[in-house]
Backbone as XML, in Angstrom:
<?xml version="1.0"?>
<chain id="A" units="angstrom">
  <residue number="1" name="GLN">
    <atom name="N" x="-2.701" y="0.498" z="-15.096"/>
    <atom name="CA" x="-2.634" y="1.851" z="-14.547"/>
    <atom name="C" x="-3.883" y="2.100" z="-13.699"/>
  </residue>
  <residue number="2" name="VAL">
    <atom name="N" x="-3.680" y="2.738" z="-12.563"/>
    <atom name="CA" x="-4.774" y="3.035" z="-11.650"/>
    <atom name="C" x="-4.674" y="4.496" z="-11.239"/>
  </residue>
  <residue number="3" name="GLN">
    <atom name="N" x="-5.772" y="5.215" z="-11.326"/>
    <atom name="CA" x="-5.827" y="6.575" z="-10.803"/>
    <atom name="C" x="-6.645" y="6.565" z="-9.519"/>
  </residue>
  <residue number="4" name="LEU">
    <atom name="N" x="-6.124" y="7.259" z="-8.513"/>
    <atom name="CA" x="-6.752" y="7.262" z="-7.189"/>
    <atom name="C" x="-7.102" y="8.691" z="-6.786"/>
  </residue>
  <residue number="5" name="VAL">
    <atom name="N" x="-8.306" y="8.860" z="-6.243"/>
    <atom name="CA" x="-8.741" y="10.185" z="-5.798"/>
    <atom name="C" x="-9.318" y="10.057" z="-4.397"/>
  </residue>
  <residue number="6" name="GLU">
    <atom name="N" x="-8.670" y="10.727" z="-3.431"/>
    <atom name="CA" x="-9.144" y="10.705" z="-2.049"/>
    <atom name="C" x="-10.133" y="11.827" z="-1.788"/>
  </residue>
  <residue number="7" name="SER">
    <atom name="N" x="-10.979" y="11.608" z="-0.805"/>
    <atom name="CA" x="-11.913" y="12.638" z="-0.352"/>
    <atom name="C" x="-12.283" y="12.340" z="1.097"/>
  </residue>
  <residue number="8" name="GLY">
    <atom name="N" x="-12.931" y="13.318" z="1.733"/>
    <atom name="CA" x="-13.429" y="13.096" z="3.084"/>
    <atom name="C" x="-12.622" y="13.745" z="4.186"/>
  </residue>
  <residue number="9" name="GLY">
    <atom name="N" x="-11.508" y="14.357" z="3.835"/>
    <atom name="CA" x="-10.727" y="15.028" z="4.855"/>
    <atom name="C" x="-11.425" y="16.280" z="5.363"/>
  </residue>
  <residue number="10" name="GLY">
    <atom name="N" x="-10.859" y="16.856" z="6.418"/>
    <atom name="CA" x="-11.438" y="18.077" z="6.957"/>
    <atom name="C" x="-10.900" y="18.377" z="8.330"/>
  </residue>
  <residue number="11" name="LEU">
    <atom name="N" x="-11.573" y="19.322" z="8.998"/>
    <atom name="CA" x="-11.200" y="19.741" z="10.340"/>
    <atom name="C" x="-12.171" y="19.113" z="11.339"/>
  </residue>
  <residue number="12" name="VAL">
    <atom name="N" x="-11.635" y="18.500" z="12.373"/>
    <atom name="CA" x="-12.470" y="17.846" z="13.374"/>
    <atom name="C" x="-11.835" y="18.044" z="14.743"/>
  </residue>
  <residue number="13" name="GLN">
    <atom name="N" x="-12.657" y="18.059" z="15.763"/>
    <atom name="CA" x="-12.136" y="18.183" z="17.126"/>
    <atom name="C" x="-11.623" y="16.833" z="17.620"/>
  </residue>
  <residue number="14" name="ALA">
    <atom name="N" x="-10.716" y="16.884" z="18.551"/>
    <atom name="CA" x="-10.190" y="15.655" z="19.157"/>
    <atom name="C" x="-11.345" y="14.829" z="19.711"/>
  </residue>
  <residue number="15" name="GLY">
    <atom name="N" x="-11.282" y="13.533" z="19.473"/>
    <atom name="CA" x="-12.342" y="12.639" z="19.875"/>
    <atom name="C" x="-13.393" y="12.407" z="18.810"/>
  </residue>
  <residue number="16" name="GLY">
    <atom name="N" x="-13.340" y="13.191" z="17.753"/>
    <atom name="CA" x="-14.305" y="13.069" z="16.673"/>
    <atom name="C" x="-13.930" y="11.995" z="15.673"/>
  </residue>
  <residue number="17" name="SER">
    <atom name="N" x="-14.732" y="11.917" z="14.610"/>
    <atom name="CA" x="-14.549" y="10.879" z="13.587"/>
    <atom name="C" x="-14.587" y="11.479" z="12.197"/>
  </residue>
  <residue number="18" name="LEU">
    <atom name="N" x="-13.919" y="10.821" z="11.283"/>
    <atom name="CA" x="-13.971" y="11.126" z="9.859"/>
    <atom name="C" x="-13.902" y="9.819" z="9.100"/>
  </residue>
  <residue number="19" name="ARG">
    <atom name="N" x="-14.488" y="9.813" z="7.900"/>
    <atom name="CA" x="-14.311" y="8.670" z="7.018"/>
    <atom name="C" x="-13.725" y="9.162" z="5.701"/>
  </residue>
  <residue number="20" name="LEU">
    <atom name="N" x="-12.559" y="8.653" z="5.393"/>
    <atom name="CA" x="-11.912" y="8.968" z="4.125"/>
    <atom name="C" x="-12.320" y="7.943" z="3.073"/>
  </residue>
  <residue number="21" name="SER">
    <atom name="N" x="-12.442" y="8.422" z="1.858"/>
    <atom name="CA" x="-12.734" y="7.549" z="0.724"/>
    <atom name="C" x="-11.653" y="7.709" z="-0.322"/>
  </residue>
  <residue number="22" name="CYS">
    <atom name="N" x="-11.420" y="6.654" z="-1.051"/>
    <atom name="CA" x="-10.458" y="6.686" z="-2.150"/>
    <atom name="C" x="-11.075" y="5.921" z="-3.310"/>
  </residue>
  <residue number="23" name="GLU">
    <atom name="N" x="-11.436" y="6.663" z="-4.336"/>
    <atom name="CA" x="-12.059" y="6.047" z="-5.504"/>
    <atom name="C" x="-11.010" y="5.800" z="-6.574"/>
  </residue>
  <residue number="24" name="ALA">
    <atom name="N" x="-11.049" y="4.610" z="-7.120"/>
    <atom name="CA" x="-10.066" y="4.223" z="-8.128"/>
    <atom name="C" x="-10.705" y="4.073" z="-9.498"/>
  </residue>
  <residue number="25" name="SER">
    <atom name="N" x="-9.950" y="4.427" z="-10.500"/>
    <atom name="CA" x="-10.379" y="4.162" z="-11.864"/>
    <atom name="C" x="-9.660" y="2.916" z="-12.357"/>
  </residue>
  <residue number="26" name="GLY">
    <atom name="N" x="-10.222" y="2.260" z="-13.329"/>
    <atom name="CA" x="-9.576" y="1.069" z="-13.852"/>
    <atom name="C" x="-10.327" y="-0.190" z="-13.449"/>
  </residue>
  <residue number="27" name="ARG">
    <atom name="N" x="-10.395" y="-1.123" z="-14.373"/>
    <atom name="CA" x="-11.177" y="-2.326" z="-14.156"/>
    <atom name="C" x="-10.482" y="-3.323" z="-13.250"/>
  </residue>
  <residue number="28" name="THR">
    <atom name="N" x="-9.190" y="-3.131" z="-12.966"/>
    <atom name="CA" x="-8.450" y="-4.116" z="-12.188"/>
    <atom name="C" x="-8.301" y="-3.721" z="-10.734"/>
  </residue>
  <residue number="29" name="PHE">
    <atom name="N" x="-9.079" y="-2.765" z="-10.266"/>
    <atom name="CA" x="-8.963" y="-2.302" z="-8.882"/>
    <atom name="C" x="-9.036" y="-3.463" z="-7.907"/>
  </residue>
  <residue number="30" name="SER">
    <atom name="N" x="-9.928" y="-4.393" z="-8.134"/>
    <atom name="CA" x="-10.171" y="-5.470" z="-7.177"/>
    <atom name="C" x="-8.970" y="-6.394" z="-7.022"/>
  </residue>
  <residue number="31" name="SER">
    <atom name="N" x="-7.998" y="-6.309" z="-7.910"/>
    <atom name="CA" x="-6.835" y="-7.188" z="-7.817"/>
    <atom name="C" x="-5.700" y="-6.578" z="-7.008"/>
  </residue>
  <residue number="32" name="TYR">
    <atom name="N" x="-5.833" y="-5.308" z="-6.604"/>
    <atom name="CA" x="-4.748" y="-4.623" z="-5.916"/>
    <atom name="C" x="-4.952" y="-4.573" z="-4.412"/>
  </residue>
  <residue number="33" name="PRO">
    <atom name="N" x="-3.950" y="-4.980" z="-3.646"/>
    <atom name="CA" x="-3.966" y="-4.608" z="-2.227"/>
    <atom name="C" x="-3.894" y="-3.087" z="-2.129"/>
  </residue>
  <residue number="34" name="MET">
    <atom name="N" x="-4.550" y="-2.526" z="-1.131"/>
    <atom name="CA" x="-4.610" y="-1.076" z="-0.991"/>
    <atom name="C" x="-4.081" y="-0.664" z="0.378"/>
  </residue>
  <residue number="35" name="GLY">
    <atom name="N" x="-3.530" y="0.520" z="0.438"/>
    <atom name="CA" x="-3.021" y="1.024" z="1.698"/>
    <atom name="C" x="-3.367" y="2.480" z="1.908"/>
  </residue>
  <residue number="36" name="TRP">
    <atom name="N" x="-3.317" y="2.890" z="3.146"/>
    <atom name="CA" x="-3.421" y="4.301" z="3.519"/>
    <atom name="C" x="-2.124" y="4.699" z="4.217"/>
  </residue>
  <residue number="37" name="PHE">
    <atom name="N" x="-1.623" y="5.856" z="3.850"/>
    <atom name="CA" x="-0.436" y="6.430" z="4.461"/>
    <atom name="C" x="-0.777" y="7.855" z="4.878"/>
  </residue>
  <residue number="38" name="ARG">
    <atom name="N" x="0.090" y="8.451" z="5.686"/>
    <atom name="CA" x="-0.104" y="9.848" z="6.057"/>
    <atom name="C" x="1.252" y="10.529" z="6.213"/>
  </residue>
  <residue number="39" name="GLN">
    <atom name="N" x="1.219" y="11.839" z="6.033"/>
    <atom name="CA" x="2.443" y="12.617" z="6.176"/>
    <atom name="C" x="2.114" y="13.925" z="6.885"/>
  </residue>
  <residue number="40" name="ALA">
    <atom name="N" x="2.714" y="14.102" z="8.043"/>
    <atom name="CA" x="2.560" y="15.334" z="8.814"/>
    <atom name="C" x="3.657" y="16.308" z="8.404"/>
  </residue>
  <residue number="41" name="PRO">
    <atom name="N" x="3.449" y="17.597" z="8.614"/>
    <atom name="CA" x="4.477" y="18.578" z="8.242"/>
    <atom name="C" x="5.812" y="18.282" z="8.902"/>
  </residue>
  <residue number="42" name="GLY">
    <atom name="N" x="6.852" y="18.277" z="8.102"/>
    <atom name="CA" x="8.190" y="18.047" z="8.618"/>
    <atom name="C" x="8.515" y="16.610" z="8.958"/>
  </residue>
  <residue number="43" name="LYS">
    <atom name="N" x="7.587" y="15.715" z="8.650"/>
    <atom name="CA" x="7.819" y="14.304" z="8.964"/>
    <atom name="C" x="7.765" y="13.465" z="7.697"/>
  </residue>
  <residue number="44" name="GLU">
    <atom name="N" x="8.302" y="12.265" z="7.802"/>
    <atom name="CA" x="8.268" y="11.351" z="6.669"/>
    <atom name="C" x="6.877" y="10.724" z="6.537"/>
  </residue>
  <residue number="45" name="ARG">
    <atom name="N" x="6.579" y="10.274" z="5.340"/>
    <atom name="CA" x="5.327" y="9.573" z="5.117"/>
    <atom name="C" x="5.340" y="8.262" z="5.897"/>
  </residue>
  <residue number="46" name="GLU">
    <atom name="N" x="4.228" y="7.963" z="6.557"/>
    <atom name="CA" x="4.178" y="6.753" z="7.366"/>
    <atom name="C" x="2.955" y="5.911" z="7.028"/>
  </residue>
  <residue number="47" name="PHE">
    <atom name="N" x="3.130" y="4.634" z="7.222"/>
    <atom name="CA" x="2.071" y="3.665" z="6.976"/>
    <atom name="C" x="0.968" y="3.808" z="8.010"/>
  </residue>
  <residue number="48" name="VAL">
    <atom name="N" x="-0.278" y="3.651" z="7.559"/>
    <atom name="CA" x="-1.422" y="3.693" z="8.466"/>
    <atom name="C" x="-2.146" y="2.344" z="8.486"/>
  </residue>
  <residue number="49" name="ALA">
    <atom name="N" x="-2.520" y="1.854" z="7.303"/>
    <atom name="CA" x="-3.289" y="0.611" z="7.241"/>
    <atom name="C" x="-3.217" y="0.039" z="5.839"/>
  </residue>
  <residue number="50" name="ARG">
    <atom name="N" x="-3.458" y="-1.250" z="5.725"/>
    <atom name="CA" x="-3.546" y="-1.864" z="4.410"/>
    <atom name="C" x="-4.630" y="-2.932" z="4.440"/>
  </residue>
  <residue number="51" name="ILE">
    <atom name="N" x="-5.099" y="-3.275" z="3.234"/>
    <atom name="CA" x="-6.144" y="-4.283" z="3.091"/>
    <atom name="C" x="-5.845" y="-5.104" z="1.855"/>
  </residue>
  <residue number="52" name="SER">
    <atom name="N" x="-6.074" y="-6.393" z="1.948"/>
    <atom name="CA" x="-5.816" y="-7.274" z="0.821"/>
    <atom name="C" x="-6.851" y="-7.052" z="-0.272"/>
  </residue>
  <residue number="53" name="TRP">
    <atom name="N" x="-6.607" y="-7.656" z="-1.444"/>
    <atom name="CA" x="-7.503" y="-7.429" z="-2.563"/>
    <atom name="C" x="-8.913" y="-7.942" z="-2.264"/>
  </residue>
  <residue number="54" name="SER">
    <atom name="N" x="-9.002" y="-9.003" z="-1.464"/>
    <atom name="CA" x="-10.298" y="-9.605" z="-1.169"/>
    <atom name="C" x="-10.937" y="-9.035" z="0.088"/>
  </residue>
  <residue number="55" name="ALA">
    <atom name="N" x="-10.220" y="-8.133" z="0.773"/>
    <atom name="CA" x="-10.659" y="-7.584" z="2.065"/>
    <atom name="C" x="-10.605" y="-8.627" z="3.173"/>
  </residue>
  <residue number="56" name="GLY">
    <atom name="N" x="-9.974" y="-9.760" z="2.898"/>
    <atom name="CA" x="-9.898" y="-10.792" z="3.919"/>
    <atom name="C" x="-8.814" y="-10.569" z="4.943"/>
  </residue>
  <residue number="57" name="SER">
    <atom name="N" x="-7.919" y="-9.647" z="4.658"/>
    <atom name="CA" x="-6.793" y="-9.390" z="5.556"/>
    <atom name="C" x="-6.579" y="-7.904" z="5.692"/>
  </residue>
  <residue number="58" name="THR">
    <atom name="N" x="-6.432" y="-7.439" z="6.915"/>
    <atom name="CA" x="-6.125" y="-6.039" z="7.181"/>
    <atom name="C" x="-4.963" y="-5.963" z="8.156"/>
  </residue>
  <residue number="59" name="TYR">
    <atom name="N" x="-4.284" y="-4.818" z="8.121"/>
    <atom name="CA" x="-3.130" y="-4.619" z="9.013"/>
    <atom name="C" x="-3.036" y="-3.142" z="9.324"/>
  </residue>
  <residue number="60" name="TYR">
    <atom name="N" x="-2.687" y="-2.832" z="10.589"/>
    <atom name="CA" x="-2.682" y="-1.441" z="11.028"/>
    <atom name="C" x="-1.378" y="-1.082" z="11.729"/>
  </residue>
  <residue number="61" name="ALA">
    <atom name="N" x="-1.019" y="0.173" z="11.623"/>
    <atom name="CA" x="0.066" y="0.693" z="12.438"/>
    <atom name="C" x="-0.387" y="0.692" z="13.897"/>
  </residue>
  <residue number="62" name="ASP">
    <atom name="N" x="0.546" y="0.501" z="14.792"/>
    <atom name="CA" x="0.202" y="0.453" z="16.211"/>
    <atom name="C" x="-0.468" y="1.747" z="16.673"/>
  </residue>
  <residue number="63" name="SER">
    <atom name="N" x="-0.086" y="2.858" z="16.077"/>
    <atom name="CA" x="-0.593" y="4.153" z="16.510"/>
    <atom name="C" x="-2.081" y="4.346" z="16.234"/>
  </residue>
  <residue number="64" name="VAL">
    <atom name="N" x="-2.643" y="3.540" z="15.321"/>
    <atom name="CA" x="-4.059" y="3.715" z="14.969"/>
    <atom name="C" x="-4.893" y="2.483" z="15.272"/>
  </residue>
  <residue number="65" name="LYS">
    <atom name="N" x="-4.246" y="1.428" z="15.700"/>
    <atom name="CA" x="-4.955" y="0.174" z="15.960"/>
    <atom name="C" x="-6.051" y="0.382" z="17.002"/>
  </residue>
  <residue number="66" name="GLY">
    <atom name="N" x="-7.234" y="-0.112" z="16.708"/>
    <atom name="CA" x="-8.357" y="0.050" z="17.612"/>
    <atom name="C" x="-9.147" y="1.325" z="17.399"/>
  </residue>
  <residue number="67" name="ARG">
    <atom name="N" x="-8.616" y="2.253" z="16.621"/>
    <atom name="CA" x="-9.309" y="3.516" z="16.350"/>
    <atom name="C" x="-9.696" y="3.658" z="14.879"/>
  </residue>
  <residue number="68" name="PHE">
    <atom name="N" x="-8.869" y="3.138" z="13.980"/>
    <atom name="CA" x="-9.098" y="3.244" z="12.538"/>
    <atom name="C" x="-9.513" y="1.890" z="11.987"/>
  </residue>
  <residue number="69" name="ALA">
    <atom name="N" x="-10.292" y="1.924" z="10.921"/>
    <atom name="CA" x="-10.693" y="0.698" z="10.240"/>
    <atom name="C" x="-10.651" y="0.913" z="8.738"/>
  </residue>
  <residue number="70" name="ILE">
    <atom name="N" x="-9.945" y="0.029" z="8.044"/>
    <atom name="CA" x="-9.865" y="0.088" z="6.595"/>
    <atom name="C" x="-10.836" y="-0.923" z="6.005"/>
  </residue>
  <residue number="71" name="SER">
    <atom name="N" x="-11.485" y="-0.558" z="4.930"/>
    <atom name="CA" x="-12.405" y="-1.463" z="4.252"/>
    <atom name="C" x="-12.409" y="-1.124" z="2.765"/>
  </residue>
  <residue number="72" name="ARG">
    <atom name="N" x="-13.034" y="-1.980" z="1.974"/>
    <atom name="CA" x="-13.093" y="-1.715" z="0.539"/>
    <atom name="C" x="-14.376" y="-2.275" z="-0.044"/>
  </residue>
  <residue number="73" name="ASP">
    <atom name="N" x="-14.801" y="-1.667" z="-1.121"/>
    <atom name="CA" x="-15.960" y="-2.123" z="-1.885"/>
    <atom name="C" x="-15.487" y="-2.269" z="-3.325"/>
  </residue>
  <residue number="74" name="ASN">
    <atom name="N" x="-15.255" y="-3.484" z="-3.743"/>
    <atom name="CA" x="-14.702" y="-3.716" z="-5.082"/>
    <atom name="C" x="-15.723" y="-3.471" z="-6.190"/>
  </residue>
  <residue number="75" name="VAL">
    <atom name="N" x="-16.987" y="-3.409" z="-5.842"/>
    <atom name="CA" x="-17.999" y="-3.053" z="-6.839"/>
    <atom name="C" x="-17.944" y="-1.553" z="-7.118"/>
  </residue>
  <residue number="76" name="LYS">
    <atom name="N" x="-17.739" y="-0.779" z="-6.064"/>
    <atom name="CA" x="-17.659" y="0.684" z="-6.202"/>
    <atom name="C" x="-16.240" y="1.165" z="-6.469"/>
  </residue>
  <residue number="77" name="ASN">
    <atom name="N" x="-15.281" y="0.256" z="-6.546"/>
    <atom name="CA" x="-13.879" y="0.643" z="-6.764"/>
    <atom name="C" x="-13.408" y="1.651" z="-5.725"/>
  </residue>
  <residue number="78" name="THR">
    <atom name="N" x="-13.760" y="1.425" z="-4.488"/>
    <atom name="CA" x="-13.468" y="2.398" z="-3.443"/>
    <atom name="C" x="-12.904" y="1.705" z="-2.202"/>
  </residue>
  <residue number="79" name="VAL">
    <atom name="N" x="-11.915" y="2.352" z="-1.602"/>
    <atom name="CA" x="-11.387" y="1.918" z="-0.316"/>
    <atom name="C" x="-11.657" y="3.029" z="0.689"/>
  </residue>
  <residue number="80" name="TYR">
    <atom name="N" x="-11.925" y="2.630" z="1.918"/>
    <atom name="CA" x="-12.316" y="3.579" z="2.957"/>
    <atom name="C" x="-11.358" y="3.501" z="4.142"/>
  </residue>
  <residue number="81" name="LEU">
    <atom name="N" x="-11.301" y="4.600" z="4.881"/>
    <atom name="CA" x="-10.598" y="4.608" z="6.154"/>
    <atom name="C" x="-11.496" y="5.315" z="7.154"/>
  </residue>
  <residue number="82" name="GLN">
    <atom name="N" x="-12.109" y="4.527" z="8.043"/>
    <atom name="CA" x="-12.921" y="5.088" z="9.107"/>
    <atom name="C" x="-12.005" y="5.422" z="10.267"/>
  </residue>
  <residue number="83" name="MET">
    <atom name="N" x="-12.027" y="6.675" z="10.683"/>
    <atom name="CA" x="-11.129" y="7.134" z="11.740"/>
    <atom name="C" x="-11.963" y="7.631" z="12.913"/>
  </residue>
  <residue number="84" name="ASN">
    <atom name="N" x="-11.825" y="6.970" z="14.031"/>
    <atom name="CA" x="-12.572" y="7.315" z="15.249"/>
    <atom name="C" x="-11.617" y="7.761" z="16.338"/>
  </residue>
  <residue number="85" name="ASN">
    <atom name="N" x="-12.175" y="8.454" z="17.327"/>
    <atom name="CA" x="-11.377" y="8.925" z="18.466"/>
    <atom name="C" x="-10.099" y="9.611" z="17.979"/>
  </residue>
  <residue number="86" name="LEU">
    <atom name="N" x="-10.271" y="10.544" z="17.078"/>
    <atom name="CA" x="-9.115" y="11.216" z="16.489"/>
    <atom name="C" x="-8.357" y="12.046" z="17.506"/>
  </residue>
  <residue number="87" name="LYS">
    <atom name="N" x="-7.049" y="12.115" z="17.318"/>
    <atom name="CA" x="-6.153" y="12.848" z="18.204"/>
    <atom name="C" x="-5.415" y="13.921" z="17.406"/>
  </residue>
  <residue number="88" name="PRO">
    <atom name="N" x="-4.950" y="14.973" z="18.057"/>
    <atom name="CA" x="-4.194" y="15.997" z="17.326"/>
    <atom name="C" x="-3.006" y="15.424" z="16.561"/>
  </residue>
  <residue number="89" name="GLU">
    <atom name="N" x="-2.396" y="14.391" z="17.081"/>
    <atom name="CA" x="-1.246" y="13.785" z="16.393"/>
    <atom name="C" x="-1.639" y="13.016" z="15.135"/>
  </residue>
  <residue number="90" name="ASP">
    <atom name="N" x="-2.929" y="12.868" z="14.876"/>
    <atom name="CA" x="-3.380" y="12.271" z="13.616"/>
    <atom name="C" x="-3.417" y="13.294" z="12.478"/>
  </residue>
  <residue number="91" name="THR">
    <atom name="N" x="-3.174" y="14.541" z="12.787"/>
    <atom name="CA" x="-3.174" y="15.599" z="11.776"/>
    <atom name="C" x="-2.098" y="15.327" z="10.728"/>
  </residue>
  <residue number="92" name="ALA">
    <atom name="N" x="-2.519" y="15.262" z="9.474"/>
    <atom name="CA" x="-1.601" y="14.945" z="8.379"/>
    <atom name="C" x="-2.366" y="14.990" z="7.064"/>
  </residue>
  <residue number="93" name="VAL">
    <atom name="N" x="-1.616" y="14.911" z="5.984"/>
    <atom name="CA" x="-2.214" y="14.626" z="4.682"/>
    <atom name="C" x="-2.270" y="13.112" z="4.544"/>
  </residue>
  <residue number="94" name="TYR">
    <atom name="N" x="-3.442" y="12.619" z="4.215"/>
    <atom name="CA" x="-3.645" y="11.181" z="4.092"/>
    <atom name="C" x="-3.693" y="10.783" z="2.617"/>
  </residue>
  <residue number="95" name="TYR">
    <atom name="N" x="-2.954" y="9.739" z="2.282"/>
    <atom name="CA" x="-2.859" y="9.253" z="0.916"/>
    <atom name="C" x="-3.322" y="7.804" z="0.836"/>
  </residue>
  <residue number="96" name="CYS">
    <atom name="N" x="-4.051" y="7.487" z="-0.217"/>
    <atom name="CA" x="-4.285" y="6.071" z="-0.486"/>
    <atom name="C" x="-3.336" y="5.634" z="-1.583"/>
  </residue>
  <residue number="97" name="ALA">
    <atom name="N" x="-3.057" y="4.347" z="-1.606"/>
    <atom name="CA" x="-2.090" y="3.813" z="-2.544"/>
    <atom name="C" x="-2.469" y="2.388" z="-2.913"/>
  </residue>
  <residue number="98" name="ALA">
    <atom name="N" x="-2.093" y="2.013" z="-4.122"/>
    <atom name="CA" x="-2.349" y="0.664" z="-4.622"/>
    <atom name="C" x="-1.031" y="-0.045" z="-4.878"/>
  </residue>
  <residue number="99" name="SER">
    <atom name="N" x="-0.968" y="-1.305" z="-4.512"/>
    <atom name="CA" x="0.251" y="-2.068" z="-4.682"/>
    <atom name="C" x="0.076" y="-3.130" z="-5.753"/>
  </residue>
  <residue number="100" name="ARG">
    <atom name="N" x="1.139" y="-3.374" z="-6.484"/>
    <atom name="CA" x="1.129" y="-4.461" z="-7.468"/>
    <atom name="C" x="1.673" y="-5.754" z="-6.878"/>
  </residue>
  <residue number="101" name="LEU">
    <atom name="N" x="2.092" y="-5.705" z="-5.608"/>
    <atom name="CA" x="2.570" y="-6.895" z="-4.941"/>
    <atom name="C" x="1.399" y="-7.663" z="-4.333"/>
  </residue>
  <residue number="102" name="ILE">
    <atom name="N" x="1.566" y="-8.969" z="-4.193"/>
    <atom name="CA" x="0.488" y="-9.774" z="-3.602"/>
    <atom name="C" x="0.337" y="-9.452" z="-2.122"/>
  </residue>
  <residue number="103" name="THR">
    <atom name="N" x="1.469" y="-9.292" z="-1.433"/>
    <atom name="CA" x="1.451" y="-8.997" z="-0.003"/>
    <atom name="C" x="2.420" y="-7.854" z="0.274"/>
  </residue>
  <residue number="104" name="PRO">
    <atom name="N" x="1.981" y="-6.636" z="0.090"/>
    <atom name="CA" x="2.881" y="-5.508" z="0.347"/>
    <atom name="C" x="3.182" y="-5.362" z="1.833"/>
  </residue>
  <residue number="105" name="THR">
    <atom name="N" x="4.339" y="-4.799" z="2.113"/>
    <atom name="CA" x="4.700" y="-4.521" z="3.499"/>
    <atom name="C" x="4.207" y="-3.131" z="3.868"/>
  </residue>
  <residue number="106" name="MET">
    <atom name="N" x="4.739" y="-2.585" z="4.957"/>
    <atom name="CA" x="4.382" y="-1.235" z="5.380"/>
    <atom name="C" x="5.181" y="-0.183" z="4.625"/>
  </residue>
  <residue number="107" name="SER">
    <atom name="N" x="6.094" y="-0.581" z="3.811"/>
    <atom name="CA" x="6.946" y="0.361" z="3.099"/>
    <atom name="C" x="6.195" y="1.039" z="1.965"/>
  </residue>
  <residue number="108" name="GLN">
    <atom name="N" x="6.346" y="2.346" z="1.867"/>
    <atom name="CA" x="5.706" y="3.078" z="0.780"/>
    <atom name="C" x="6.251" y="2.646" z="-0.566"/>
  </residue>
  <residue number="109" name="TRP">
    <atom name="N" x="7.436" y="2.085" z="-0.590"/>
    <atom name="CA" x="8.049" y="1.686" z="-1.853"/>
    <atom name="C" x="7.379" y="0.449" z="-2.443"/>
  </residue>
  <residue number="110" name="ASP">
    <atom name="N" x="6.548" y="-0.226" z="-1.676"/>
    <atom name="CA" x="5.810" y="-1.375" z="-2.180"/>
    <atom name="C" x="4.554" y="-0.968" z="-2.940"/>
  </residue>
  <residue number="111" name="TYR">
    <atom name="N" x="4.254" y="0.327" z="-2.969"/>
    <atom name="CA" x="3.021" y="0.820" z="-3.575"/>
    <atom name="C" x="3.347" y="1.618" z="-4.826"/>
  </residue>
  <residue number="112" name="ALA">
    <atom name="N" x="2.695" y="1.251" z="-5.931"/>
    <atom name="CA" x="3.040" y="1.838" z="-7.217"/>
    <atom name="C" x="2.185" y="3.040" z="-7.594"/>
  </residue>
  <residue number="113" name="TYR">
    <atom name="N" x="0.967" y="3.098" z="-7.091"/>
    <atom name="CA" x="0.035" y="4.148" z="-7.501"/>
    <atom name="C" x="-0.439" y="4.913" z="-6.267"/>
  </residue>
  <residue number="114" name="TRP">
    <atom name="N" x="-0.512" y="6.244" z="-6.412"/>
    <atom name="CA" x="-0.826" y="7.105" z="-5.285"/>
    <atom name="C" x="-1.879" y="8.138" z="-5.672"/>
  </residue>
  <residue number="115" name="GLY">
    <atom name="N" x="-2.709" y="8.491" z="-4.703"/>
    <atom name="CA" x="-3.615" y="9.611" z="-4.872"/>
    <atom name="C" x="-2.923" y="10.910" z="-4.531"/>
  </residue>
  <residue number="116" name="GLN">
    <atom name="N" x="-3.678" y="12.003" z="-4.642"/>
    <atom name="CA" x="-3.104" y="13.324" z="-4.419"/>
    <atom name="C" x="-3.114" y="13.723" z="-2.952"/>
  </residue>
  <residue number="117" name="GLY">
    <atom name="N" x="-3.854" y="12.994" z="-2.135"/>
    <atom name="CA" x="-3.887" y="13.252" z="-0.709"/>
    <atom name="C" x="-5.073" y="14.098" z="-0.290"/>
  </residue>
  <residue number="118" name="THR">
    <atom name="N" x="-5.480" y="13.945" z="0.960"/>
    <atom name="CA" x="-6.548" y="14.757" z="1.538"/>
    <atom name="C" x="-6.139" y="15.150" z="2.956"/>
  </residue>
  <residue number="119" name="GLN">
    <atom name="N" x="-6.345" y="16.421" z="3.292"/>
    <atom name="CA" x="-5.876" y="16.947" z="4.568"/>
    <atom name="C" x="-6.845" y="16.587" z="5.695"/>
  </residue>
  <residue number="120" name="VAL">
    <atom name="N" x="-6.275" y="16.087" z="6.774"/>
    <atom name="CA" x="-7.033" y="15.849" z="8.010"/>
    <atom name="C" x="-6.396" y="16.677" z="9.112"/>
  </residue>
  <residue number="121" name="THR">
    <atom name="N" x="-7.187" y="17.517" z="9.747"/>
    <atom name="CA" x="-6.697" y="18.356" z="10.828"/>
    <atom name="C" x="-7.548" y="18.104" z="12.068"/>
  </residue>
  <residue number="122" name="VAL">
    <atom name="N" x="-6.885" y="17.750" z="13.162"/>
    <atom name="CA" x="-7.571" y="17.456" z="14.410"/>
    <atom name="C" x="-7.183" y="18.526" z="15.433"/>
  </residue>
  <residue number="123" name="SER">
    <atom name="N" x="-8.143" y="19.262" z="15.899"/>
    <atom name="CA" x="-7.873" y="20.321" z="16.871"/>
    <atom name="C" x="-8.050" y="19.800" z="18.285"/>
  </residue>
  <residue number="124" name="SER">
    <atom name="N" x="-7.281" y="20.365" z="19.184"/>
    <atom name="CA" x="-7.325" y="19.910" z="20.588"/>
    <atom name="C" x="-8.338" y="20.710" z="21.392"/>
  </residue>
</chain>
């Protein structure tokens, strides 16, 4: 069992940056691939980025590639999402998630544990 708590959301102007954090409880955090998803009002939850358990592999949605960076610190049991050059269309609730699969896909159904989410609002 893994409990996830996100933080770092807020209001930022277009072109600005935010760094989201997701702290996990549980001694097995380092064995889980981790992902970030987001959900805008009236839209379905969508994949943003994922990182392997060792941080040796990362993958991004095309919409954030080159602007966002996912990383993790297995000593601190924390995964991060650095978001640069933010756009109004990045406005959403951002969720971190942990997968029990070795190589999860972009599907939210591949992730078993979820945080409560943190709001990111980008003004134009």
